[in-house]
Every structure is written in C-alpha cells, then in structure tokens.
Coordinates of C-alpha atoms in Angstrom, one line a residue:
M1 CA -4.1 40.3 -9.3
D2 CA -7.2 38.3 -8.1
W3 CA -7.3 34.9 -7.0
R4 CA -9.1 33.7 -10.2
T5 CA -6.2 35.0 -12.3
A6 CA -3.8 33.4 -10.0
R7 CA -5.6 30.1 -10.3
D8 CA -5.8 30.4 -14.2
L9 CA -2.0 31.0 -14.3
I10 CA -1.2 27.9 -12.4
E11 CA -3.6 25.7 -14.3
I12 CA -2.3 27.0 -17.7
V13 CA 1.4 26.4 -16.8
G14 CA 0.5 23.0 -15.1
G15 CA -1.6 21.7 -18.0
Q16 CA -2.7 18.1 -17.4
S17 CA 0.4 17.3 -15.3
H18 CA 0.3 17.1 -11.6
T19 CA 3.8 15.6 -11.4
L20 CA 5.7 16.5 -8.4
D21 CA 9.0 17.3 -10.0
L22 CA 9.5 20.0 -7.5
E23 CA 13.1 20.9 -8.8
A24 CA 11.7 21.7 -12.3
H25 CA 8.9 23.8 -11.0
S26 CA 10.7 27.1 -10.8
S27 CA 11.7 27.0 -14.6
M28 CA 8.0 26.0 -15.5
F29 CA 6.6 29.2 -14.0
Q30 CA 9.3 31.6 -15.0
D31 CA 7.3 33.3 -17.9
H32 CA 3.8 33.2 -16.6
A33 CA 4.4 33.7 -12.8
P34 CA 8.0 35.1 -12.4
Q35 CA 7.3 36.1 -8.8
L36 CA 6.5 32.5 -7.9
S37 CA 9.4 31.3 -9.9
A38 CA 11.7 33.5 -8.0
L39 CA 10.4 32.2 -4.7
L40 CA 10.9 28.5 -5.9
E41 CA 14.4 29.2 -6.9
R42 CA 15.4 30.3 -3.3
A43 CA 18.1 28.1 -2.0
G44 CA 16.0 27.1 1.1
V45 CA 13.2 25.9 -0.9
Q46 CA 15.4 24.1 -3.5
A47 CA 17.1 22.4 -0.8
V48 CA 13.8 20.9 0.7
A49 CA 12.7 20.0 -2.8
R50 CA 15.9 18.0 -3.6
T51 CA 15.6 16.3 -0.2
Y52 CA 12.0 15.3 -1.0
S53 CA 13.0 13.9 -4.4
E54 CA 15.7 11.8 -2.9
F55 CA 13.6 10.3 -0.1
D56 CA 10.6 9.7 -2.6
R57 CA 12.9 7.8 -4.9
D58 CA 14.4 5.7 -2.0
A59 CA 10.9 5.0 -0.6
V60 CA 9.6 3.8 -4.0
E61 CA 12.5 1.4 -4.2
A62 CA 12.2 0.2 -0.7
A63 CA 8.4 -0.4 -1.2
A64 CA 9.1 -2.5 -4.3
R65 CA 11.7 -4.7 -2.5
Y66 CA 9.3 -5.1 0.4
K67 CA 6.2 -6.1 -1.6
I68 CA 8.3 -8.6 -3.7
W69 CA 9.6 -10.5 -0.6
M70 CA 6.2 -10.4 1.2
C71 CA 4.1 -11.5 -1.6
T72 CA 6.7 -14.3 -2.1
A73 CA 6.4 -15.4 1.4
N74 CA 2.6 -15.3 1.5
L75 CA 2.4 -17.4 -1.6
A76 CA 4.8 -19.9 -0.5
A77 CA 2.9 -20.6 2.9
L78 CA -0.2 -21.2 0.6
I79 CA 1.8 -23.6 -1.7
T80 CA 3.4 -25.3 1.2
S81 CA 0.1 -25.9 3.0
C82 CA -1.8 -27.1 -0.2
A83 CA 1.1 -29.4 -1.4
T84 CA 1.6 -30.9 2.1
A85 CA -2.2 -31.8 2.3
A86 CA -2.2 -33.1 -1.3
A87 CA 0.9 -35.2 -0.6
M88 CA -0.7 -36.9 2.4
S89 CA -4.0 -37.5 0.6
W90 CA -2.1 -38.9 -2.4
A91 CA -0.3 -41.5 -0.3
L92 CA -3.7 -42.6 1.1
A93 CA -5.6 -42.5 -2.1
V94 CA -2.9 -44.4 -4.3
N95 CA -3.8 -47.7 -2.5
D96 CA -7.4 -47.4 -3.7
A97 CA -6.9 -46.2 -7.2
R98 CA -5.1 -48.4 -9.6
W99 CA -4.7 -45.6 -12.2
L100 CA -2.6 -43.7 -9.6
Q101 CA -0.3 -46.6 -9.3
A102 CA 0.8 -46.4 -12.9
G103 CA 4.2 -45.0 -14.0
L104 CA 5.3 -41.7 -12.4
L105 CA 1.7 -41.2 -10.7
Q106 CA 2.6 -43.7 -7.9
N107 CA 5.4 -41.2 -6.8
G108 CA 3.0 -38.4 -6.8
D109 CA 3.3 -38.0 -3.0
M110 CA 7.0 -37.6 -3.2
L111 CA 6.7 -35.0 -5.9
L112 CA 4.2 -33.1 -3.9
G113 CA 6.3 -33.4 -0.9
A114 CA 9.3 -31.9 -2.9
I115 CA 7.0 -29.0 -4.0
A116 CA 6.0 -28.5 -0.3
S117 CA 9.7 -28.5 0.9
S118 CA 10.8 -26.1 -1.9
A119 CA 8.0 -23.7 -1.1
A120 CA 8.8 -23.9 2.6
M121 CA 12.3 -23.1 2.0
T122 CA 11.4 -20.2 -0.2
G123 CA 9.1 -18.9 2.3
A124 CA 11.8 -19.3 5.0
V125 CA 14.3 -17.3 3.1
S126 CA 11.8 -14.7 2.2
L127 CA 10.8 -14.2 5.8
Y128 CA 14.5 -14.0 6.9
V129 CA 15.1 -11.3 4.3
L130 CA 12.0 -9.5 5.4
R131 CA 12.7 -9.6 9.3
H132 CA 16.5 -9.3 9.3
G133 CA 16.7 -6.9 6.4
R134 CA 14.0 -4.8 8.2
L135 CA 12.4 -4.1 4.8
L136 CA 9.2 -3.0 6.3
E137 CA 10.7 -0.7 8.7
S138 CA 13.1 0.7 5.8
W139 CA 10.0 1.3 3.7
M140 CA 7.9 3.1 6.4
A141 CA 10.8 5.2 7.4
K142 CA 11.7 6.4 4.0
R143 CA 8.1 7.0 3.0
A144 CA 7.5 9.0 6.2
A145 CA 10.7 11.1 5.6
A146 CA 9.6 11.7 2.1
E147 CA 6.2 12.9 2.9
S148 CA 7.5 14.9 5.8
H149 CA 9.7 16.8 3.5
R150 CA 6.9 17.1 0.9
T151 CA 4.8 19.0 3.4
A152 CA 7.9 20.9 4.6
Y153 CA 8.4 22.1 1.0
F154 CA 5.1 23.5 0.6
E155 CA 5.0 25.0 4.0
E156 CA 8.4 26.7 3.3
V157 CA 7.0 28.2 -0.1
V158 CA 3.9 29.5 1.6
K159 CA 5.7 30.9 4.5
R160 CA 7.9 32.8 2.4
A161 CA 5.0 34.0 0.2
V162 CA 2.9 35.3 2.9
A163 CA 5.6 37.8 3.8
Q164 CA 5.5 39.3 0.3
P165 CA 2.8 41.2 -1.5
A166 CA -0.7 39.8 -1.9
P167 CA -0.2 38.5 -5.5
V168 CA 2.7 36.2 -4.3
A169 CA 0.5 34.9 -1.7
L170 CA -2.3 34.1 -4.0
L171 CA 0.0 32.3 -6.5
A172 CA 1.6 30.3 -3.5
L173 CA -2.0 29.3 -2.5
E174 CA -3.0 28.1 -5.9
Y175 CA 0.4 26.3 -6.4
F176 CA -0.2 24.6 -3.1
R177 CA -3.8 23.7 -4.0
R178 CA -2.8 22.1 -7.4
Y179 CA 0.4 20.3 -6.5
H180 CA -0.3 19.3 -2.9
F181 CA -4.0 19.6 -1.8
D182 CA -5.7 18.3 -5.0
V183 CA -3.0 15.6 -5.4
Q184 CA -3.5 14.4 -1.9
K185 CA -7.3 14.4 -2.3
A186 CA -7.0 12.2 -5.4
Y187 CA -4.5 10.0 -3.8
F188 CA -6.6 9.2 -0.7
L189 CA -9.7 8.6 -2.8
K190 CA -7.8 6.4 -5.3
R191 CA -6.2 4.4 -2.6
A192 CA -9.5 3.9 -0.8
R193 CA -11.0 2.4 -3.8
Q194 CA -8.0 0.2 -4.4
H195 CA -8.0 -1.1 -1.0
E196 CA -11.8 -1.7 -1.1
R197 CA -11.4 -3.8 -4.4
S198 CA -8.5 -5.8 -2.9
G199 CA -10.6 -6.4 0.2
Q200 CA -13.4 -7.8 -1.9
K201 CA -10.9 -10.2 -3.7
T202 CA -9.6 -11.3 -0.2
V203 CA -13.2 -12.2 0.8
A204 CA -14.0 -13.9 -2.4
L205 CA -10.9 -16.1 -1.7
G206 CA -11.9 -16.8 1.8
A207 CA -15.3 -17.7 0.7
V208 CA -14.0 -20.3 -1.8
G209 CA -11.7 -21.7 0.9
A210 CA -14.6 -21.9 3.5
G211 CA -16.8 -23.6 0.8
L212 CA -14.1 -26.2 0.1
A213 CA -13.4 -26.7 3.8
A214 CA -17.1 -27.5 4.4
L215 CA -17.5 -30.1 1.6
T216 CA -17.2 -33.1 3.8
S217 CA -20.0 -32.1 6.0
V218 CA -22.4 -31.6 3.2
V219 CA -21.5 -34.4 0.8
G220 CA -22.2 -38.0 1.7
L221 CA -19.2 -40.2 0.6
T222 CA -19.1 -44.0 0.5
S223 CA -15.9 -44.7 -1.4
E224 CA -12.8 -44.6 0.6
Y225 CA -11.0 -43.0 -2.3
A226 CA -13.5 -40.3 -2.6
Q227 CA -13.2 -39.5 1.0
H228 CA -9.4 -39.2 0.6
V229 CA -10.0 -36.8 -2.3
M230 CA -12.6 -34.8 -0.4
G231 CA -10.3 -34.6 2.6
A232 CA -7.5 -33.1 0.4
L233 CA -9.9 -30.5 -0.8
T234 CA -11.0 -29.8 2.6
V235 CA -7.6 -29.2 3.8
N236 CA -6.7 -27.2 0.8
G237 CA -9.7 -25.1 1.4
A238 CA -8.6 -24.5 4.9
A239 CA -5.2 -23.5 3.6
L240 CA -6.8 -21.0 1.1
G241 CA -8.9 -19.6 3.9
A242 CA -5.8 -19.1 6.0
F243 CA -4.1 -17.5 3.0
A244 CA -6.9 -15.0 2.7
I245 CA -6.7 -14.2 6.4
G246 CA -3.0 -13.8 6.0
R247 CA -3.5 -11.4 2.9
E248 CA -5.9 -9.3 4.9
Q249 CA -3.4 -9.1 7.8
L250 CA -0.7 -8.0 5.5
T251 CA -2.8 -5.5 3.3
Q252 CA -5.1 -4.3 6.0
D253 CA -7.4 -3.6 3.1
H254 CA -10.7 -3.0 4.9
R255 CA -9.0 -0.8 7.6
N256 CA -7.0 1.2 5.1
S257 CA -10.0 1.8 2.9
E258 CA -12.0 3.2 5.9
R259 CA -9.1 5.3 7.0
Y260 CA -8.4 6.7 3.5
I261 CA -12.0 7.5 2.8
R262 CA -12.2 9.3 6.1
T263 CA -9.1 11.3 5.4
Y264 CA -10.4 12.2 1.9
A265 CA -13.7 13.4 3.5
N266 CA -11.7 15.6 5.9
L267 CA -9.8 17.1 3.0
V268 CA -13.0 17.7 1.0
E269 CA -14.5 19.4 4.1
L270 CA -11.5 21.6 4.1
S271 CA -12.0 22.5 0.5
R272 CA -15.3 24.2 1.4
K273 CA -13.1 26.9 3.0
L274 CA -10.7 27.5 0.1
D275 CA -12.8 30.3 -1.6
D276 CA -12.9 32.1 1.8
V277 CA -9.1 31.8 2.2
R278 CA -8.7 33.0 -1.5
D279 CA -10.8 36.1 -0.7
A280 CA -8.9 36.8 2.4
A281 CA -5.7 36.5 0.7
Q282 CA -6.8 38.8 -2.0
E283 CA -7.7 41.4 0.5
G284 CA -4.3 41.2 2.1
G285 CA -5.0 38.5 4.8
A286 CA -2.2 36.3 3.7
Q287 CA -2.1 34.8 7.2
A288 CA -5.1 32.8 6.3
V289 CA -3.2 31.2 3.5
L290 CA -0.7 29.7 6.0
E291 CA -3.4 28.6 8.5
F292 CA -5.3 26.8 5.7
V293 CA -1.9 25.0 4.7
M294 CA -1.2 24.1 8.2
A295 CA -4.7 22.7 8.5
V296 CA -4.5 20.5 5.4
D297 CA -1.1 19.3 6.4
E298 CA -2.2 18.4 9.9
H299 CA -4.9 15.9 8.4
I300 CA -2.2 14.5 6.2
S301 CA 0.3 14.0 9.0
N302 CA -2.3 12.3 11.1
E303 CA -2.7 9.7 8.4
H304 CA 1.2 9.3 8.3
R305 CA 1.4 8.8 12.0
Q306 CA -0.8 5.7 11.7
W307 CA 1.6 4.0 9.5
L308 CA 3.4 2.8 12.7
E309 CA 0.3 0.8 13.6
K310 CA 0.4 -0.8 10.2
T311 CA 4.1 -1.6 10.8
E312 CA 3.1 -3.6 14.0
A313 CA 0.1 -5.3 12.3
T314 CA 2.3 -6.5 9.4
K315 CA 5.0 -7.7 11.9
A316 CA 2.3 -9.9 13.4
A317 CA 1.3 -11.3 10.0
I318 CA 5.1 -12.1 9.3
A319 CA 5.2 -14.1 12.6
R320 CA 2.1 -16.0 11.6
L321 CA 3.5 -16.9 8.3
E322 CA 6.7 -18.2 10.1
E323 CA 4.6 -20.4 12.2
I324 CA 2.6 -21.7 9.4
L325 CA 5.8 -22.6 7.4
G326 CA 7.4 -24.1 10.5
K327 CA 4.5 -26.5 11.1
R328 CA 4.2 -27.5 7.4
A329 CA 7.9 -28.1 7.1
A330 CA 7.7 -30.2 10.2
A331 CA 4.8 -32.2 8.8
G332 CA 6.6 -32.8 5.6
N333 CA 9.7 -34.1 7.3
G334 CA 7.5 -36.4 9.5

C-alpha cells in the first residue's frame, strides 16, 4: 500500500464528515481499513477515546454556563450605567419641559432608577455566580483536559501503528491528518476570523460611544433642557465606550485573533512536510510519522497553555465589572 491509497481509503470512509466521534471510528473503518480498525479497537485506545468524549461534553456545557452568566453581567453593567445617567438627567430636565410633567412621565426618573437598580442586582448576582462558582476556571480546566486527551488519543494510535508494518503506519498518518491535523487547522483559521469580526464590532461600539461622549464639546447649546438631554447622551456614550472596553477585555478578540492566525500559520508550515513524511513512512521510516505528530501537537499544546493568561485577563475584567456595578448602585441609592 502506498500513501495515496491510504489517503484515499481514509477520505472515502470519512466522506464529508470530520466529526470526532472517536468511539465510533473503529466500526467505520472495519470494511475498508481493517488493520486500522483493529488498532482503534484496542482497549488502551478506546479508554482514551471515551475519556476525551466525556471531558469534551463537560467542557461544552461548562462553556455555555460561563458565557450566559458573563454576557448577563456585562450587559447588566451597561444597562445600569445608562439607566442611572438617564434617571439623573430626567430629574433635571423635567423641570424645564412641561410635556415631561404629564402623567407617568413625571415619574420617569423613578422608573429609570428602578431599572438601574434591577440591572445592578442582576449583574451582582451574575458576578457572584461567576466568581464563587468558579465557572471560568471550570471551563478552562475541562477544555484543557479534553484537548489533552484528544492529543493523547492520536499519539496513542500513532505510537501503536509505527510498531506495525508500514501500511498500518500510513493509515494512521492519514487518520491523524484528516481527523486531527486538518480539523485543528480549520478550527484555528475559523476562530481567528470570528475573533477578528467580533473585534471589529467592539471597535464600532466604542466609536459610537466616543462620538456620543464628545457631543457637548462640538454642539453649542443654549437651552438648559437641551443641555440636560445632551448631558445624558454624553454619559450614555461614555457608558457604551466602557461597555466596549469591557467586552474586549472579556473576549480578548484582537489578541486571540492574532494568536490563532499565528498558530494556523505554524500548522500550515508543518503541512509542507507532510509529503516527505508520507514518503518516509512508505519506505519503512515509520518513526518520521511519530515525529510529525509530536511536532503538530507541540504547536497545539503551546496554544492551550496560553489559556491560563486568558483566565487571568478575564478575572481582571470581572473585577472591573464589580467596580462599575458597585459605583452605579451607590449612585442610584444616593
């Protein structure tokens, strides 16, 4: 068997699916690649596959919990800031605008104050759950464990394969290439682009906030009422700008985009060596397969190790949100 045949076998069986249902892979390859199927059925390989599946499922659930509470806290901080500023401006403006003194409108400042207080309470609860529930640490730990077991799975497969005849090593290399190497390249490129787009949205939000905050310096106002309205817009613009800053601190979009595209570029550089590794494996140099796998996993593991830095940055953002909510709550009570 040459490496082209091995590649085609893996592609035919895999079809359009790149799903990492590792426990099902042994049965998938039973007809077209029985040697690889037998390898994937080994107890040691299956044990790592099951462990990966469990940690991956837990990590997905932990990520969903964290993101819900974190988004709630950040949005609550924005609403608290805007509603507090609007309530103070309303109380000043109502004396100069008769139409604001009619019916329920005269109590607008009380309504806005209630909204600010409710948002502050919601934010405080969210931050309490985030901090004391250790949702971020739980997510990062479970995701790191899942990724560690995924790389361990493929390394286990390849280590067992290189000790067998050349066709098995070729099949293992193509299996690794399709379900790990190509998947990781696609993942880092996709995430880099997602973070770039998200970062652009944050910049746009910040720009709108900066524009509103600068209104009073570029617009001449004679009416006291207009000054109150413009003052409210200015404060809300500052709140929107603060929200954008907080969003960037939480998502680390620009930093992550640069990191992911760099990791993607490193993996693409390694892919240039793939044909050489294929040729070496075909000629009996199976050790080259293992060295290639270890080189790929080293780049991926370097990226995973940087998650700890993200954890620290997000903790700082959470502390900043607590400070904002505390100040706004104090202002509302005053």
